[in-house]
Short mmCIF file of C-alpha atoms and ligand atoms in Angstrom, two decimals:
data_model
loop_
_atom_site.label_atom_id
_atom_site.label_comp_id
_atom_site.label_asym_id
_atom_site.label_seq_id
_atom_site.Cartn_x
_atom_site.Cartn_y
_atom_site.Cartn_z
CA UNK A 37 -65.79 -166.83 -29.65
CA UNK A 38 -64.33 -164.96 -31.14
CA UNK A 39 -63.59 -160.59 -30.34
CA UNK A 40 -64.27 -158.22 -32.53
CA UNK A 41 -64.34 -154.19 -32.71
CA UNK A 42 -65.74 -152.48 -34.87
CA UNK A 43 -64.80 -148.43 -36.02
CA UNK A 44 -68.36 -147.37 -37.41
CA UNK A 45 -70.91 -149.52 -36.67
CA UNK A 46 -74.00 -147.32 -37.44
CA UNK A 47 -73.21 -147.20 -40.74
CA UNK A 48 -73.94 -149.91 -44.37
CA UNK A 49 -70.85 -151.86 -43.70
CA UNK A 50 -70.75 -151.36 -39.50
CA UNK A 51 -74.79 -152.99 -39.65
CA UNK A 52 -74.11 -155.43 -41.90
CA UNK A 53 -70.85 -156.29 -39.41
CA UNK A 54 -73.52 -156.97 -36.89
CA UNK A 55 -75.99 -158.54 -38.84
CA UNK A 56 -73.25 -161.16 -39.31
CA UNK A 57 -73.04 -161.65 -35.90
CA UNK A 58 -76.44 -161.96 -35.17
CA UNK A 59 -76.87 -164.95 -37.63
CA UNK A 60 -73.64 -165.98 -36.65
CA UNK A 61 -73.28 -166.34 -32.94
CA UNK A 62 -69.32 -167.30 -31.99
CA UNK A 63 -68.86 -163.30 -32.41
CA UNK A 64 -69.18 -160.95 -29.03
CA UNK A 65 -68.45 -157.31 -30.07
CA UNK A 66 -66.41 -156.19 -27.43
CA UNK A 67 -65.85 -151.89 -28.65
CA UNK A 68 -68.46 -150.03 -31.29
CA UNK A 69 -68.08 -146.47 -32.34
CA UNK A 70 -70.02 -143.90 -34.33
CA UNK A 71 -70.15 -139.82 -35.26
CA UNK A 72 -72.76 -138.57 -33.32
CA UNK A 73 -75.74 -141.70 -33.68
CA UNK A 74 -76.05 -142.63 -30.80
CA UNK A 75 -79.55 -144.20 -31.33
CA UNK A 76 -79.10 -146.51 -32.94
CA UNK A 77 -75.69 -146.96 -30.74
CA UNK A 78 -77.56 -147.43 -28.37
CA UNK A 79 -79.87 -149.86 -29.53
CA UNK A 80 -76.35 -151.56 -30.20
CA UNK A 81 -75.26 -151.43 -26.64
CA UNK A 82 -78.34 -153.06 -25.27
CA UNK A 83 -78.05 -155.31 -28.15
CA UNK A 84 -74.49 -156.18 -28.00
CA UNK A 85 -73.13 -155.30 -24.33
CA UNK A 86 -70.09 -153.90 -25.77
CA UNK A 87 -67.33 -152.74 -22.64
CA UNK A 88 -66.78 -150.05 -24.60
CA UNK A 89 -68.06 -147.28 -27.11
CA UNK A 90 -66.74 -144.37 -28.71
CA UNK A 91 -68.11 -141.09 -30.18
CA UNK A 92 -66.52 -139.02 -31.97
CA UNK A 93 -68.77 -135.57 -31.24
CA UNK A 94 -68.04 -134.40 -27.34
CA UNK A 95 -71.65 -133.60 -26.59
CA UNK A 96 -72.91 -136.44 -28.44
CA UNK A 97 -70.57 -139.22 -25.73
CA UNK A 98 -71.55 -136.78 -23.14
CA UNK A 99 -75.68 -137.30 -23.54
CA UNK A 100 -75.11 -141.13 -24.79
CA UNK A 101 -72.84 -142.02 -21.14
CA UNK A 102 -76.64 -140.67 -19.38
CA UNK A 103 -78.64 -142.90 -21.58
CA UNK A 104 -76.44 -145.72 -21.21
CA UNK A 105 -75.26 -145.28 -17.41
CA UNK A 106 -77.45 -148.45 -16.57
CA UNK A 107 -75.58 -150.75 -18.50
CA UNK A 108 -71.12 -151.68 -17.59
CA UNK A 109 -70.65 -149.90 -21.07
CA UNK A 110 -67.93 -146.97 -21.17
CA UNK A 111 -67.89 -144.81 -22.74
CA UNK A 112 -64.78 -142.71 -24.82
CA UNK A 113 -65.24 -139.24 -26.74
CA UNK A 114 -63.01 -138.35 -29.74
CA UNK A 115 -59.60 -139.15 -31.68
CA UNK A 116 -58.30 -141.07 -28.36
CA UNK A 117 -61.65 -142.26 -28.43
CA UNK A 118 -61.32 -144.06 -31.11
CA UNK A 119 -57.56 -144.80 -30.56
CA UNK A 120 -58.67 -146.89 -27.28
CA UNK A 121 -61.39 -148.65 -29.36
CA UNK A 122 -59.19 -149.54 -32.34
CA UNK A 123 -56.66 -151.21 -29.58
CA UNK A 124 -58.65 -152.54 -26.59
CA UNK A 125 -57.36 -155.34 -25.33
CA UNK A 126 -58.43 -158.58 -26.00
CA UNK A 127 -60.33 -158.26 -29.72
CA UNK A 128 -59.00 -159.64 -32.68
CA UNK A 129 -60.58 -158.04 -35.24
CA UNK A 130 -61.37 -154.34 -35.80
CA UNK A 131 -63.45 -153.12 -38.58
CA UNK A 132 -62.80 -150.43 -40.15
CA UNK A 133 -65.91 -149.55 -40.94
CA UNK A 134 -66.12 -145.76 -40.62
CA UNK A 135 -66.26 -143.26 -43.49
CA UNK A 136 -62.40 -140.90 -44.63
CA UNK A 137 -58.99 -141.12 -44.22
CA UNK A 138 -60.01 -140.28 -40.46
CA UNK A 139 -59.63 -144.05 -40.39
CA UNK A 140 -55.98 -143.78 -40.80
CA UNK A 141 -54.55 -143.23 -37.03
CA UNK A 142 -57.26 -145.84 -35.84
CA UNK A 143 -56.26 -147.97 -38.82
CA UNK A 144 -52.38 -147.70 -37.29
CA UNK A 145 -53.09 -148.50 -33.57
CA UNK A 146 -54.87 -151.41 -34.19
CA UNK A 147 -51.52 -152.85 -36.50
CA UNK A 148 -49.35 -151.38 -33.99
CA UNK A 149 -51.36 -153.44 -31.09
CA UNK A 150 -51.13 -156.68 -33.04
CA UNK A 151 -55.39 -156.54 -34.30
CA UNK A 152 -56.29 -158.17 -37.78
CA UNK A 153 -58.30 -155.59 -39.98
CA UNK A 154 -60.80 -156.36 -42.21
CA UNK A 155 -60.76 -153.20 -44.19
CA UNK A 156 -63.22 -151.74 -45.49
CA UNK A 157 -62.75 -148.29 -45.63
CA UNK A 158 -60.55 -148.00 -48.06
CA UNK A 159 -59.62 -144.15 -47.94
CA UNK A 160 -57.04 -145.14 -45.21
CA UNK A 161 -55.27 -147.82 -47.56
CA UNK A 162 -55.42 -145.15 -50.70
CA UNK A 163 -53.71 -142.22 -49.11
CA UNK A 164 -51.40 -143.81 -46.26
CA UNK A 165 -51.22 -147.27 -48.18
CA UNK A 166 -46.62 -146.82 -48.35
CA UNK A 167 -47.07 -146.63 -44.68
CA UNK A 168 -49.90 -149.42 -43.64
CA UNK A 169 -48.69 -152.10 -45.42
CA UNK A 170 -44.99 -152.33 -44.80
CA UNK A 171 -46.23 -151.50 -40.70
CA UNK A 172 -48.98 -154.65 -41.36
CA UNK A 173 -45.72 -157.64 -42.74
CA UNK A 174 -43.76 -155.86 -39.68
CA UNK A 175 -46.69 -156.54 -37.05
CA UNK A 176 -47.69 -159.55 -38.50
CA UNK A 177 -50.85 -159.40 -39.35
CA UNK A 178 -53.81 -159.72 -41.53
CA UNK A 179 -55.45 -156.70 -44.05
CA UNK A 180 -58.45 -158.61 -44.70
CA UNK A 181 -60.79 -157.12 -47.65
CA UNK A 182 -64.35 -156.20 -46.79
CA UNK A 183 -64.60 -153.90 -50.58
CA UNK A 184 -66.56 -156.31 -52.82
CA UNK A 185 -64.12 -156.63 -55.64
CA UNK A 186 -61.19 -156.52 -53.13
CA UNK A 187 -62.85 -159.67 -51.85
CA UNK A 188 -64.07 -160.59 -54.96
CA UNK A 189 -59.86 -161.16 -55.95
CA UNK A 190 -58.95 -162.41 -52.80
CA UNK A 191 -61.37 -164.55 -53.58
CA UNK A 192 -60.05 -165.56 -56.93
CA UNK A 193 -56.55 -165.91 -55.75
CA UNK A 194 -57.31 -167.89 -52.67
CA UNK A 195 -53.07 -168.12 -51.72
CA UNK A 196 -52.37 -168.01 -55.49
CA UNK A 197 -48.78 -166.40 -55.31
CA UNK A 198 -48.46 -162.54 -56.74
CA UNK A 199 -46.19 -163.94 -59.78
CA UNK A 200 -48.40 -165.80 -61.20
CA UNK A 201 -50.99 -162.49 -61.58
CA UNK A 202 -51.19 -161.16 -65.15
CA UNK A 203 -53.48 -158.39 -64.07
CA UNK A 204 -56.49 -157.74 -62.01
CA UNK A 205 -59.60 -157.18 -63.84
CA UNK A 206 -61.82 -154.45 -61.93
CA UNK A 207 -65.54 -154.70 -62.32
CA UNK A 208 -67.89 -151.25 -61.66
CA UNK A 209 -71.33 -150.79 -62.62
CA UNK A 210 -71.62 -147.47 -64.52
CA UNK A 211 -73.16 -146.11 -61.69
CA UNK A 212 -76.44 -144.66 -61.69
CA UNK A 213 -75.44 -141.94 -65.00
CA UNK A 214 -74.02 -145.13 -67.41
CA UNK A 215 -74.41 -144.06 -71.05
CA UNK A 216 -75.08 -140.73 -69.91
CA UNK A 217 -73.21 -137.31 -71.62
CA UNK A 218 -70.36 -133.94 -69.38
CA UNK A 219 -74.05 -132.30 -70.81
CA UNK A 220 -76.39 -134.35 -68.90
CA UNK A 221 -74.22 -134.58 -66.11
CA UNK A 222 -74.53 -130.81 -65.87
CA UNK A 223 -78.74 -131.20 -65.07
CA UNK A 224 -78.09 -134.61 -61.89
CA UNK A 225 -79.37 -134.30 -59.01
CA UNK A 226 -78.82 -135.51 -55.62
CA UNK A 227 -81.55 -137.28 -55.31
CA UNK A 228 -80.52 -138.48 -59.24
CA UNK A 229 -76.67 -139.68 -57.33
CA UNK A 230 -78.20 -140.73 -54.54
CA UNK A 231 -80.18 -143.93 -56.63
CA UNK A 232 -77.15 -146.96 -57.25
CA UNK A 233 -78.08 -149.12 -59.64
CA UNK A 234 -77.25 -152.54 -57.77
CA UNK A 235 -75.45 -151.35 -54.51
CA UNK A 236 -77.13 -149.64 -50.74
CA UNK A 237 -74.90 -148.21 -49.20
CA UNK A 238 -73.61 -145.19 -47.59
CA UNK A 239 -74.21 -141.40 -48.86
CA UNK A 240 -70.60 -141.01 -49.74
CA UNK A 241 -69.72 -144.38 -51.43
CA UNK A 242 -72.89 -143.27 -53.10
CA UNK A 243 -71.68 -140.38 -54.82
CA UNK A 244 -68.63 -142.25 -55.85
CA UNK A 245 -69.86 -144.67 -57.82
CA UNK A 246 -71.26 -142.02 -59.55
CA UNK A 247 -68.41 -139.97 -60.02
CA UNK A 248 -66.62 -143.18 -61.03
CA UNK A 249 -64.09 -141.95 -58.01
CA UNK A 250 -65.18 -144.95 -56.27
CA UNK A 251 -63.30 -147.13 -58.73
CA UNK A 252 -60.41 -144.85 -58.44
CA UNK A 253 -60.21 -145.18 -54.90
CA UNK A 254 -60.67 -148.96 -55.58
CA UNK A 255 -57.82 -148.99 -58.20
CA UNK A 256 -55.47 -147.17 -55.74
CA UNK A 257 -56.72 -150.08 -52.88
CA UNK A 258 -55.78 -153.19 -55.31
CA UNK A 259 -52.46 -151.75 -55.82
CA UNK A 260 -51.22 -151.48 -52.10
CA UNK A 261 -53.47 -154.83 -51.51
CA UNK A 262 -52.66 -157.16 -53.86
CA UNK A 263 -48.71 -155.78 -54.17
CA UNK A 264 -49.00 -155.08 -58.50
CA UNK A 265 -48.38 -152.14 -60.52
CA UNK A 266 -51.10 -150.28 -61.77
CA UNK A 267 -50.31 -151.36 -65.65
CA UNK A 268 -51.57 -154.37 -64.55
CA UNK A 269 -55.21 -153.21 -63.67
CA UNK A 270 -57.19 -153.26 -65.41
CA UNK A 271 -61.69 -151.23 -65.07
CA UNK A 272 -64.48 -153.49 -66.81
CA UNK A 273 -67.61 -152.28 -66.15
CA UNK A 274 -70.02 -154.60 -65.90
CA UNK A 275 -73.55 -153.37 -65.10
CA UNK A 276 -75.15 -155.84 -63.76
CA UNK A 277 -72.58 -155.94 -60.32
CA UNK A 278 -72.48 -160.08 -60.45
CA UNK A 279 -68.46 -160.50 -61.40
CA UNK A 280 -67.42 -158.72 -58.55
CA UNK A 281 -63.90 -158.94 -60.23
CA UNK A 282 -61.73 -161.05 -61.76
CA UNK A 283 -57.93 -162.41 -61.26
CA UNK A 284 -56.57 -163.01 -65.16
CA UNK A 285 -52.91 -165.88 -64.50
CA UNK A 286 -50.23 -165.93 -66.62
CA UNK A 287 -51.22 -168.54 -68.70
CA UNK A 288 -54.28 -166.70 -69.06
CA UNK A 289 -57.18 -168.48 -67.23
CA UNK A 290 -59.67 -165.92 -65.61
CA UNK A 291 -61.14 -166.27 -61.61
CA UNK A 292 -63.72 -164.40 -60.76
CA UNK A 293 -65.99 -164.32 -58.22
CA UNK A 294 -69.24 -164.15 -58.74
CA UNK A 295 -72.45 -162.97 -56.19
CA UNK A 296 -75.80 -161.02 -55.60
CA UNK A 297 -75.15 -157.70 -54.54
CA UNK A 298 -75.08 -158.94 -50.70
CA UNK A 299 -71.77 -156.89 -48.85
CA UNK A 300 -72.42 -159.26 -45.92
CA UNK A 301 -70.48 -162.30 -47.53
CA UNK A 302 -67.66 -160.63 -47.91
CA UNK A 303 -68.33 -159.32 -44.41
CA UNK A 304 -68.94 -162.36 -43.31
CA UNK A 305 -65.91 -163.77 -45.32
CA UNK A 306 -62.95 -161.08 -43.30
CA UNK A 307 -64.26 -162.22 -40.60
CA UNK A 308 -64.34 -166.07 -41.42
CA UNK A 309 -61.64 -166.11 -42.95
CA UNK A 310 -59.53 -169.06 -43.97
CA UNK A 311 -63.98 -170.76 -43.48
CA UNK A 312 -66.42 -170.45 -45.13
CA UNK A 313 -70.46 -170.11 -43.19
CA UNK A 314 -73.68 -170.44 -44.36
CA UNK A 315 -75.08 -167.41 -45.94
CA UNK A 316 -78.96 -166.84 -45.34
CA UNK A 317 -79.98 -164.87 -48.64
CA UNK A 318 -80.48 -164.44 -52.24
CA UNK A 319 -79.18 -167.00 -54.06
CA UNK A 320 -77.82 -165.79 -58.20
CA UNK A 321 -80.33 -167.20 -60.63
CA UNK A 322 -78.31 -167.48 -63.76
CA UNK A 323 -81.79 -168.63 -65.58
CA UNK A 324 -83.50 -165.50 -64.06
CA UNK A 325 -80.72 -163.11 -64.68
CA UNK A 326 -80.38 -163.72 -68.51
CA UNK A 327 -76.89 -162.56 -69.16
CA UNK A 328 -74.08 -160.42 -67.35
CA UNK A 329 -72.84 -157.74 -70.23
CA UNK A 330 -69.51 -155.87 -70.85
CA UNK A 331 -68.19 -151.75 -71.49
CA UNK A 332 -65.52 -150.29 -71.39
CA UNK A 333 -65.51 -147.25 -68.84
CA UNK A 334 -66.24 -143.77 -70.11
CA UNK A 335 -63.30 -142.25 -68.75
CA UNK A 336 -63.91 -138.87 -71.25
CA UNK A 337 -67.45 -138.73 -69.48
CA UNK A 338 -66.31 -140.24 -65.89
CA UNK A 339 -63.04 -137.66 -64.93
CA UNK A 340 -63.27 -139.71 -61.25
CA UNK A 341 -61.23 -142.06 -62.79
CA UNK A 342 -58.78 -140.72 -65.32
CA UNK A 343 -58.30 -138.60 -61.76
CA UNK A 344 -57.74 -140.83 -60.10
CA UNK A 345 -55.09 -143.20 -61.96
CA UNK A 346 -53.27 -139.75 -62.69
CA UNK A 347 -53.05 -139.13 -58.96
CA UNK A 348 -51.50 -142.91 -58.23
CA UNK A 349 -48.46 -141.72 -61.10
CA UNK A 350 -47.68 -138.96 -58.85
CA UNK A 351 -47.48 -140.95 -56.23
CA UNK A 352 -46.21 -139.94 -52.93
CA UNK A 353 -49.18 -137.24 -50.77
CA UNK A 354 -51.04 -136.33 -54.45
CA UNK A 355 -53.70 -139.53 -53.80
CA UNK A 356 -54.28 -138.07 -50.79
CA UNK A 357 -54.88 -134.39 -52.28
CA UNK A 358 -57.25 -136.78 -54.56
CA UNK A 359 -59.34 -138.40 -51.42
CA UNK A 360 -59.23 -135.23 -49.11
CA UNK A 361 -60.07 -133.63 -52.45
CA UNK A 362 -63.14 -135.37 -52.96
CA UNK A 363 -64.16 -135.90 -49.71
CA UNK A 364 -65.05 -132.59 -49.20
CA UNK A 365 -66.33 -131.69 -52.77
CA UNK A 366 -68.34 -135.13 -52.06
CA UNK A 367 -69.71 -132.61 -48.51
CA UNK A 368 -70.52 -130.42 -50.21
CA UNK A 369 -72.49 -132.03 -52.63
CA UNK A 370 -74.12 -133.96 -50.10
CA UNK A 371 -75.21 -129.94 -48.45
CA UNK A 372 -76.29 -128.87 -51.83
CA UNK A 373 -73.65 -126.64 -51.46
CA UNK A 374 -72.17 -127.98 -55.29
CA UNK A 375 -73.28 -129.39 -58.40
CA UNK A 376 -72.65 -132.70 -59.65
CA UNK A 377 -69.58 -131.86 -62.29
CA UNK A 378 -68.28 -129.03 -59.61
CA UNK A 379 -66.84 -132.60 -57.90
CA UNK A 380 -64.72 -133.30 -60.87
CA UNK A 381 -63.14 -129.58 -60.79
CA UNK A 382 -62.79 -129.38 -57.18
CA UNK A 383 -60.36 -132.69 -57.47
CA UNK A 384 -58.72 -131.34 -60.81
CA UNK A 385 -57.61 -127.54 -59.40
CA UNK A 386 -56.58 -129.49 -55.89
CA UNK A 387 -54.53 -131.39 -57.70
CA UNK A 388 -52.86 -128.63 -60.07
CA UNK A 389 -51.78 -126.42 -57.84
CA UNK A 390 -50.02 -129.02 -55.74
CA UNK A 391 -46.82 -130.44 -54.98
CA UNK A 392 -46.09 -133.48 -54.88
CA UNK A 393 -44.10 -135.14 -51.32
CA UNK A 394 -42.54 -137.67 -51.93
CA UNK A 395 -43.24 -140.51 -49.41
CA UNK A 396 -44.77 -138.69 -47.55
CA UNK A 397 -45.34 -139.71 -43.33
CA UNK A 398 -48.40 -139.61 -41.00
CA UNK A 399 -48.25 -136.14 -40.06
CA UNK A 400 -47.31 -134.80 -44.23
CA UNK A 401 -50.33 -136.39 -44.85
CA UNK A 402 -52.54 -134.57 -41.71
CA UNK A 403 -51.19 -131.08 -43.17
CA UNK A 404 -51.78 -132.14 -47.31
CA UNK A 405 -55.20 -133.30 -46.31
CA UNK A 406 -55.83 -129.66 -44.35
CA UNK A 407 -54.20 -127.32 -47.07
CA UNK A 408 -56.18 -129.15 -49.30
CA UNK A 409 -58.45 -128.20 -47.34
CA UNK A 410 -58.22 -124.68 -46.54
CA UNK A 411 -57.23 -124.29 -50.07
CA UNK A 412 -60.81 -125.62 -51.65
CA UNK A 413 -62.50 -124.28 -48.45
CA UNK A 414 -61.42 -119.99 -49.67
CA UNK A 415 -62.27 -120.84 -53.30
CA UNK A 416 -66.44 -123.04 -53.20
N1 NDP B 590 -72.01 -149.55 -47.61
C1 NDP B 590 -70.60 -149.90 -48.69
O1 NDP B 590 -71.59 -151.15 -49.24
C2 NDP B 590 -68.88 -150.35 -48.49
C3 NDP B 590 -68.60 -149.45 -48.51
N2 NDP B 590 -66.79 -149.21 -48.79
C4 NDP B 590 -66.13 -148.20 -47.47
O2 NDP B 590 -66.50 -148.47 -46.07
C5 NDP B 590 -66.47 -146.96 -45.58
C6 NDP B 590 -67.76 -147.27 -44.76
O3 NDP B 590 -69.28 -146.98 -45.68
P1 NDP B 590 -70.48 -146.89 -45.39
O4 NDP B 590 -70.59 -148.41 -44.21
O5 NDP B 590 -71.17 -147.02 -46.70
O6 NDP B 590 -70.30 -145.66 -44.45
P2 NDP B 590 -72.02 -144.87 -43.86
O7 NDP B 590 -71.88 -143.02 -43.80
O8 NDP B 590 -72.70 -145.37 -43.83
O9 NDP B 590 -71.09 -145.22 -42.08
C7 NDP B 590 -70.04 -144.45 -42.00
C8 NDP B 590 -69.49 -144.82 -40.34
O10 NDP B 590 -68.63 -143.85 -40.04
C9 NDP B 590 -69.26 -143.54 -38.36
N3 NDP B 590 -68.57 -142.06 -38.47
C10 NDP B 590 -68.55 -140.43 -39.58
N4 NDP B 590 -68.11 -140.15 -38.77
C11 NDP B 590 -67.08 -140.09 -38.23
C12 NDP B 590 -66.66 -140.07 -37.53
N5 NDP B 590 -66.29 -138.32 -37.13
N6 NDP B 590 -65.60 -139.92 -36.26
C13 NDP B 590 -66.54 -141.71 -35.72
N7 NDP B 590 -67.27 -142.51 -37.20
C14 NDP B 590 -68.07 -141.49 -37.80
C15 NDP B 590 -70.65 -143.55 -39.07
O11 NDP B 590 -71.37 -142.53 -37.30
P3 NDP B 590 -72.71 -142.16 -37.83
O12 NDP B 590 -73.45 -143.03 -37.68
O13 NDP B 590 -72.86 -141.45 -36.79
O14 NDP B 590 -71.98 -141.06 -38.79
C16 NDP B 590 -71.30 -144.30 -39.42
O15 NDP B 590 -70.77 -145.29 -37.93
C17 NDP B 590 -66.37 -145.88 -46.68
O16 NDP B 590 -64.28 -146.30 -47.06
C18 NDP B 590 -67.07 -147.12 -47.84
O17 NDP B 590 -65.82 -146.49 -49.12
C19 NDP B 590 -66.06 -150.05 -49.19
C20 NDP B 590 -67.27 -150.67 -49.87
C21 NDP B 590 -68.90 -151.00 -49.16
C1 DXP B 591 -70.45 -153.04 -52.49
C2 DXP B 591 -69.07 -152.22 -52.95
O1 DXP B 591 -68.21 -152.80 -52.79
C3 DXP B 591 -69.02 -150.94 -53.74
O2 DXP B 591 -67.95 -150.00 -53.70
C4 DXP B 591 -69.82 -151.33 -54.67
O3 DXP B 591 -68.52 -152.17 -55.30
C5 DXP B 591 -69.66 -149.95 -55.47
O4 DXP B 591 -70.38 -150.18 -57.26
P1 DXP B 591 -69.52 -149.25 -58.55
O5 DXP B 591 -68.75 -148.14 -57.90
O6 DXP B 591 -69.06 -150.41 -59.35
O7 DXP B 591 -70.52 -148.73 -58.80
MN1 MN B 592 -66.47 -151.84 -54.43
#
């Protein structure tokens, strides 16, 4: 039995990870965690009997402890609880399916404890990739990409050395507003934004897809995961989300990974790497699909991508500012406190005022996050 723990087991990636566990029958889930959804956590405790459940919210943790006192599962709370889950004895893999840069500390804790990381939580690499990647190397742990584009690149590379690579082609759906003008975006609603054309995902990443911030985060994530320069990464809009990404090698040959939009494939690939397992689900039918099309991303309208590239070029603490500003702006948008285009203003103005800290340590990253939050809160 392979033993895993899941950071964010109640979310979109977390629950699909549990689908993969259920379908295969040879993975033991030793730890699960969530922010505050104790109803789902209780169901998961009763089905998977984990040793540990970590709940961010202290009151929710107490309530859950009451509800499951008839079980052998221990409940822990807060950041200490997430850290305990990340490093719990006997697990081989931590699945980081939590949303946001809150995932940094548990990911570091897990690496120090020698756990391989099945990484969905892109915000961690975006803000702390310069710490995480060398640390993973030092501790001899694998960072196995779960994000569909990065899994596609990982599969397409198939162990080839990075010196063989000419460039990475990251595909983008273009989001629900593909083809719209800036004027059109002035009046889009939250409900419009949450209608992703191809994928069913958590709310934060769905908004990020619509702004193209998601693609920007993925460019930065790819840079850390595959050790390539920014110039070696190209974003291509592929509206059907059938090609999940591609690698162009030095000789001009291009290898792509294709499939239906189903996150269980990259999750399962990461959990069983380097082996493939059967996956029961829809298969691509090319005759029915008819065509696969490509476009340039509209960088004049969807500023999430060019601003991310600007942050990546500035380096140091700037990707943290980009990410933190986006996290808070998206949260405000989800609570209907700001409009869609305000997300770009919040990110842009936060970056403009920031003086880059070169090679920031963990404390400086967290301070930059909280400084960015305070500045935004005082203005919006
Ligand atoms: N969904 C997808 O298809 C994809 C997602 N990703 C990335 O994976 C990550 C997760 O995304 P997704 O599954 O969509 O997100 P969801 O919002 O669906 O789930 C987030 C999970 O994180 C938990 N969580 C939230 N806040 C806290 C907290 N303070 N402490 C502990 N746990 C917390 C949630 O718990 P609770 O339920 O209690 O709120 C939930 O379990 C993101 O980084 C995203 O960018 C990458 C590629 C595809
Ligand atoms: C499933 C996944 O990995 C998401 O990141 C998805 O790619 C979002 O789609 P777009 O950002 O391309 O709209
Ligand atoms: Mn993705």
